[in-house]
mmCIF file of C-alpha atoms and ligand atoms in Angstrom:
data_model
loop_
_atom_site.group_PDB
_atom_site.id
_atom_site.type_symbol
_atom_site.label_atom_id
_atom_site.label_comp_id
_atom_site.label_asym_id
_atom_site.label_seq_id
_atom_site.Cartn_x
_atom_site.Cartn_y
_atom_site.Cartn_z
ATOM 1 C CA MET A 1 1.835 36.364 -48.738
ATOM 2 C CA GLY A 2 3.437 37.228 -52.044
ATOM 3 C CA GLY A 3 7.125 36.742 -51.287
ATOM 4 C CA GLU A 4 9.457 35.247 -53.837
ATOM 5 C CA VAL A 5 10.276 31.546 -53.455
ATOM 6 C CA LYS A 6 13.626 30.367 -54.792
ATOM 7 C CA PRO A 7 13.585 26.641 -55.710
ATOM 8 C CA LEU A 8 15.852 24.495 -53.544
ATOM 9 C CA TYR A 9 14.714 20.889 -54.182
ATOM 10 C CA SER A 10 12.684 20.097 -57.298
ATOM 11 C CA ALA A 11 9.677 17.782 -57.424
ATOM 12 C CA ARG A 12 11.815 15.219 -59.261
ATOM 13 C CA GLN A 13 14.620 15.394 -56.693
ATOM 14 C CA ILE A 14 12.113 14.914 -53.893
ATOM 15 C CA GLU A 15 10.474 11.956 -55.641
ATOM 16 C CA ALA A 16 13.818 10.229 -56.188
ATOM 17 C CA ARG A 17 14.916 10.793 -52.596
ATOM 18 C CA ILE A 18 11.617 9.474 -51.219
ATOM 19 C CA ALA A 19 12.057 6.233 -53.188
ATOM 20 C CA GLU A 20 15.456 5.794 -51.489
ATOM 21 C CA LEU A 21 14.009 6.569 -48.064
ATOM 22 C CA ALA A 22 11.203 4.053 -48.572
ATOM 23 C CA GLU A 23 13.704 1.342 -49.426
ATOM 24 C CA ALA A 24 15.739 2.108 -46.295
ATOM 25 C CA ILE A 25 12.659 2.225 -44.059
ATOM 26 C CA ALA A 26 11.224 -1.039 -45.415
ATOM 27 C CA GLY A 27 14.600 -2.653 -44.756
ATOM 28 C CA ARG A 28 14.547 -1.643 -41.088
ATOM 29 C CA LEU A 29 10.884 -1.789 -40.009
ATOM 30 C CA PRO A 30 8.312 -4.587 -40.237
ATOM 31 C CA ALA A 31 5.670 -4.402 -42.976
ATOM 32 C CA ASP A 32 2.917 -3.872 -40.383
ATOM 33 C CA MET A 33 4.499 -0.744 -38.901
ATOM 34 C CA VAL A 34 2.280 2.044 -37.577
ATOM 35 C CA ILE A 35 2.909 5.419 -39.173
ATOM 36 C CA VAL A 36 2.196 8.556 -37.163
ATOM 37 C CA ALA A 37 2.339 11.584 -39.439
ATOM 38 C CA LEU A 38 2.662 14.914 -37.643
ATOM 39 C CA LEU A 39 0.221 17.474 -39.026
ATOM 40 C CA ARG A 40 0.068 19.750 -40.703
ATOM 41 C CA GLY A 41 3.502 20.137 -42.263
ATOM 42 C CA SER A 42 4.178 16.490 -43.084
ATOM 43 C CA PHE A 43 0.971 15.657 -44.957
ATOM 44 C CA VAL A 44 2.379 15.904 -48.492
ATOM 45 C CA PHE A 45 5.617 14.108 -47.608
ATOM 46 C CA ALA A 46 3.728 11.426 -45.679
ATOM 47 C CA ALA A 47 1.327 10.796 -48.569
ATOM 48 C CA ASP A 48 4.156 10.315 -51.052
ATOM 49 C CA LEU A 49 6.329 8.308 -48.647
ATOM 50 C CA ILE A 50 3.449 5.979 -47.791
ATOM 51 C CA ARG A 51 2.856 5.203 -51.475
ATOM 52 C CA ALA A 52 6.572 4.656 -52.037
ATOM 53 C CA LEU A 53 6.552 2.288 -49.048
ATOM 54 C CA TYR A 54 3.796 0.253 -50.693
ATOM 55 C CA TYR A 55 6.148 -0.555 -53.573
ATOM 56 C CA GLN A 56 8.696 -1.741 -50.987
ATOM 57 C CA GLY A 57 6.187 -4.201 -49.529
ATOM 58 C CA ALA A 58 5.092 -2.205 -46.491
ATOM 59 C CA ARG A 59 1.473 -2.495 -45.351
ATOM 60 C CA PRO A 60 1.346 0.141 -42.602
ATOM 61 C CA GLN A 61 -1.481 1.459 -40.515
ATOM 62 C CA ILE A 62 -1.676 5.238 -40.768
ATOM 63 C CA ASP A 63 -2.429 7.657 -37.969
ATOM 64 C CA PHE A 64 -2.039 11.381 -37.413
ATOM 65 C CA MET A 65 -1.166 13.719 -34.601
ATOM 66 C CA THR A 66 -1.230 17.505 -34.575
ATOM 67 C CA LEU A 67 1.391 19.102 -32.369
ATOM 68 C CA GLY A 68 2.149 22.765 -32.008
ATOM 69 C CA SER A 69 4.679 24.914 -30.315
ATOM 70 C CA TYR A 70 3.213 27.977 -28.706
ATOM 71 C CA GLY A 71 3.218 31.139 -30.799
ATOM 72 C CA LYS A 72 3.080 31.731 -34.526
ATOM 73 C CA SER A 73 6.507 33.198 -35.121
ATOM 74 C CA GLN A 74 9.058 31.547 -37.400
ATOM 75 C CA GLU A 75 11.267 30.731 -34.406
ATOM 76 C CA SER A 76 9.577 27.961 -32.452
ATOM 77 C CA SER A 77 9.159 28.492 -28.718
ATOM 78 C CA GLY A 78 10.008 26.118 -25.945
ATOM 79 C CA SER A 79 6.846 24.154 -25.262
ATOM 80 C CA VAL A 80 4.915 21.644 -27.342
ATOM 81 C CA ALA A 81 1.172 20.983 -27.048
ATOM 82 C CA ILE A 82 -1.048 18.195 -28.410
ATOM 83 C CA HIS A 83 -3.789 19.741 -30.535
ATOM 84 C CA ARG A 84 -5.034 16.413 -31.884
ATOM 85 C CA ASP A 85 -3.966 13.009 -30.617
ATOM 86 C CA VAL A 86 -3.609 9.700 -32.482
ATOM 87 C CA SER A 87 -6.772 7.623 -32.967
ATOM 88 C CA GLU A 88 -5.343 4.145 -32.322
ATOM 89 C CA ALA A 89 -3.253 2.687 -29.494
ATOM 90 C CA VAL A 90 0.465 2.353 -30.243
ATOM 91 C CA GLN A 91 1.228 -0.138 -27.470
ATOM 92 C CA GLY A 92 3.331 -3.032 -28.757
ATOM 93 C CA LYS A 93 3.617 -1.465 -32.238
ATOM 94 C CA HIS A 94 6.620 -0.581 -34.325
ATOM 95 C CA VAL A 95 6.021 3.122 -34.935
ATOM 96 C CA LEU A 96 7.442 5.371 -37.629
ATOM 97 C CA ILE A 97 6.930 9.066 -36.876
ATOM 98 C CA ILE A 98 6.938 11.221 -40.012
ATOM 99 C CA ASP A 99 7.568 14.959 -39.839
ATOM 100 C CA ASP A 100 8.415 17.672 -42.305
ATOM 101 C CA ILE A 101 11.522 19.163 -40.727
ATOM 102 C CA LEU A 102 13.801 18.594 -37.769
ATOM 103 C CA GLU A 103 14.897 21.987 -36.509
ATOM 104 C CA SER A 104 15.144 22.641 -32.764
ATOM 105 C CA GLY A 105 14.089 19.037 -32.276
ATOM 106 C CA ARG A 106 11.535 19.866 -29.582
ATOM 107 C CA THR A 107 8.517 18.677 -31.573
ATOM 108 C CA LEU A 108 10.053 15.325 -32.457
ATOM 109 C CA LEU A 109 11.514 14.738 -29.006
ATOM 110 C CA PHE A 110 8.083 15.365 -27.509
ATOM 111 C CA ALA A 111 6.432 13.019 -30.029
ATOM 112 C CA ARG A 112 9.015 10.265 -29.540
ATOM 113 C CA GLU A 113 8.807 10.393 -25.728
ATOM 114 C CA LEU A 114 5.000 10.415 -25.828
ATOM 115 C CA ILE A 115 4.791 7.358 -28.066
ATOM 116 C CA GLU A 116 7.493 5.534 -26.115
ATOM 117 C CA SER A 117 5.643 6.276 -22.860
ATOM 118 C CA ARG A 118 2.570 4.596 -24.337
ATOM 119 C CA GLY A 119 4.437 1.338 -24.755
ATOM 120 C CA ALA A 120 5.402 1.263 -28.428
ATOM 121 C CA GLU A 121 7.720 -1.653 -29.213
ATOM 122 C CA SER A 122 10.011 0.633 -31.218
ATOM 123 C CA VAL A 123 9.981 4.239 -32.411
ATOM 124 C CA HIS A 124 11.767 5.481 -35.530
ATOM 125 C CA ILE A 125 11.704 8.967 -37.047
ATOM 126 C CA ALA A 126 11.622 9.977 -40.719
ATOM 127 C CA VAL A 127 11.944 13.634 -41.704
ATOM 128 C CA LEU A 128 12.023 15.211 -45.112
ATOM 129 C CA LEU A 129 14.458 17.950 -44.059
ATOM 130 C CA GLU A 130 16.934 18.585 -41.312
ATOM 131 C CA LYS A 131 18.467 21.910 -40.282
ATOM 132 C CA PRO A 132 21.434 20.747 -38.199
ATOM 133 C CA GLY A 133 22.551 24.195 -37.028
ATOM 134 C CA LYS A 134 19.380 24.889 -35.050
ATOM 135 C CA ARG A 135 19.131 21.916 -32.703
ATOM 136 C CA LYS A 136 18.117 22.802 -29.130
ATOM 137 C CA VAL A 137 17.634 19.281 -27.773
ATOM 138 C CA GLU A 138 19.451 16.043 -28.488
ATOM 139 C CA ILE A 139 17.584 13.994 -31.079
ATOM 140 C CA THR A 140 18.456 12.446 -34.428
ATOM 141 C CA ALA A 141 16.276 11.280 -37.295
ATOM 142 C CA ASP A 142 16.643 7.644 -38.337
ATOM 143 C CA PHE A 143 15.715 8.543 -41.910
ATOM 144 C CA ARG A 144 16.263 11.969 -43.468
ATOM 145 C CA GLY A 145 15.545 13.297 -46.937
ATOM 146 C CA PHE A 146 17.800 16.333 -47.230
ATOM 147 C CA VAL A 147 20.002 18.540 -45.092
ATOM 148 C CA ALA A 148 18.605 22.038 -45.595
ATOM 149 C CA PRO A 149 20.416 25.339 -45.123
ATOM 150 C CA ASP A 150 19.504 27.269 -41.983
ATOM 151 C CA TYR A 151 17.004 29.475 -43.827
ATOM 152 C CA PHE A 152 13.237 29.396 -43.849
ATOM 153 C CA VAL A 153 11.902 26.955 -46.450
ATOM 154 C CA VAL A 154 8.380 26.482 -47.807
ATOM 155 C CA GLY A 155 6.479 24.191 -50.155
ATOM 156 C CA TYR A 156 5.647 20.503 -50.342
ATOM 157 C CA GLY A 157 3.548 20.824 -47.188
ATOM 158 C CA LEU A 158 5.808 23.321 -45.412
ATOM 159 C CA ASP A 159 4.221 26.674 -44.733
ATOM 160 C CA ALA A 160 4.786 30.270 -43.854
ATOM 161 C CA ALA A 161 1.666 31.450 -41.989
ATOM 162 C CA ASN A 162 -0.234 28.528 -43.604
ATOM 163 C CA ALA A 163 0.653 29.609 -47.167
ATOM 164 C CA TYR A 164 2.810 27.860 -49.795
ATOM 165 C CA ARG A 165 1.946 24.306 -48.726
ATOM 166 C CA GLU A 166 0.693 23.528 -52.246
ATOM 167 C CA LEU A 167 4.028 24.077 -54.009
ATOM 168 C CA PRO A 168 5.211 20.790 -55.571
ATOM 169 C CA PHE A 169 8.829 21.751 -54.798
ATOM 170 C CA ILE A 170 10.704 23.085 -51.757
ATOM 171 C CA GLY A 171 12.047 26.606 -51.898
ATOM 172 C CA LEU A 172 13.696 29.328 -49.874
ATOM 173 C CA LEU A 173 11.641 32.261 -48.658
ATOM 174 C CA GLY A 174 12.794 35.616 -47.366
ATOM 175 C CA GLU A 175 16.434 36.163 -46.421
ATOM 176 C CA GLY A 176 17.591 32.880 -47.917
ATOM 177 C CA ALA A 177 15.920 33.432 -51.331
HETATM 178 P P1 IMP B 201 11.272 22.104 -34.159
HETATM 179 O O1 IMP B 201 10.351 21.650 -33.063
HETATM 180 O O2 IMP B 201 11.984 23.377 -33.846
HETATM 181 O O3 IMP B 201 12.211 21.013 -34.645
HETATM 182 O O4 IMP B 201 10.365 22.585 -35.360
HETATM 183 C C1 IMP B 201 9.573 21.739 -36.015
HETATM 184 C C2 IMP B 201 8.466 22.463 -36.741
HETATM 185 O O5 IMP B 201 8.737 23.846 -37.024
HETATM 186 C C3 IMP B 201 8.315 21.800 -38.075
HETATM 187 O O6 IMP B 201 7.492 20.657 -37.995
HETATM 188 C C4 IMP B 201 7.754 22.899 -38.924
HETATM 189 O O7 IMP B 201 6.354 22.904 -38.836
HETATM 190 C C5 IMP B 201 8.305 24.179 -38.339
HETATM 191 N N1 IMP B 201 9.456 24.676 -39.128
HETATM 192 C C6 IMP B 201 10.743 24.711 -38.745
HETATM 193 N N2 IMP B 201 11.513 25.237 -39.716
HETATM 194 C C7 IMP B 201 10.679 25.520 -40.747
HETATM 195 C C8 IMP B 201 10.901 26.079 -42.064
HETATM 196 O O8 IMP B 201 11.996 26.420 -42.496
HETATM 197 N N3 IMP B 201 9.781 26.213 -42.836
HETATM 198 C C9 IMP B 201 8.536 25.851 -42.415
HETATM 199 N N4 IMP B 201 8.303 25.329 -41.202
HETATM 200 C C10 IMP B 201 9.366 25.164 -40.372
HETATM 201 MG MG1 MG B 202 4.601 24.141 -39.530
#
């Protein structure tokens, strides 16, 4: 993996946007919300958002879920599988699902329906990025960092074949770079 990455959102832009998102989230959800971060792509975003939420008075419980769509290609396939489930019950909780990017929407629709079916009191979704042109199912994020172009992006937790997650910024890879 040695492809060129063209910066799209800088570390400072991301930090500033996350502070705004945290303020909006803390204004809408109770301080004792349960956060479910979807692994692996959201781990950097979730870590920074959770600390920004602290400064807005939130005192969340944090949980994780690993979901995957079948196949390793850059175009996600139709079905979603649970590779690792949450550790705590979500029944009666106000849940905030955090993910890296809303693209086809299948992953987040699956996650939302799963958590709703387990009796969560409310379910909200926060994503760092949204690619509006690629939606395959009807779902919207309640909180969104940036609208990204319909090209493959990496960095800040987002990967291409599990590389580039360590970049402190988000950049375009391949045809978009
Ligand atoms: P969706 O189910 O099609 O909305 O895709 C969601 C998942 O696909 C995300 O959580 C990412 O892991 C992955 N994904 C979609 N677009 C990109 C991208 O541009 N870069 C890296 N991962 C992506
Ligand atoms: Mg991924």
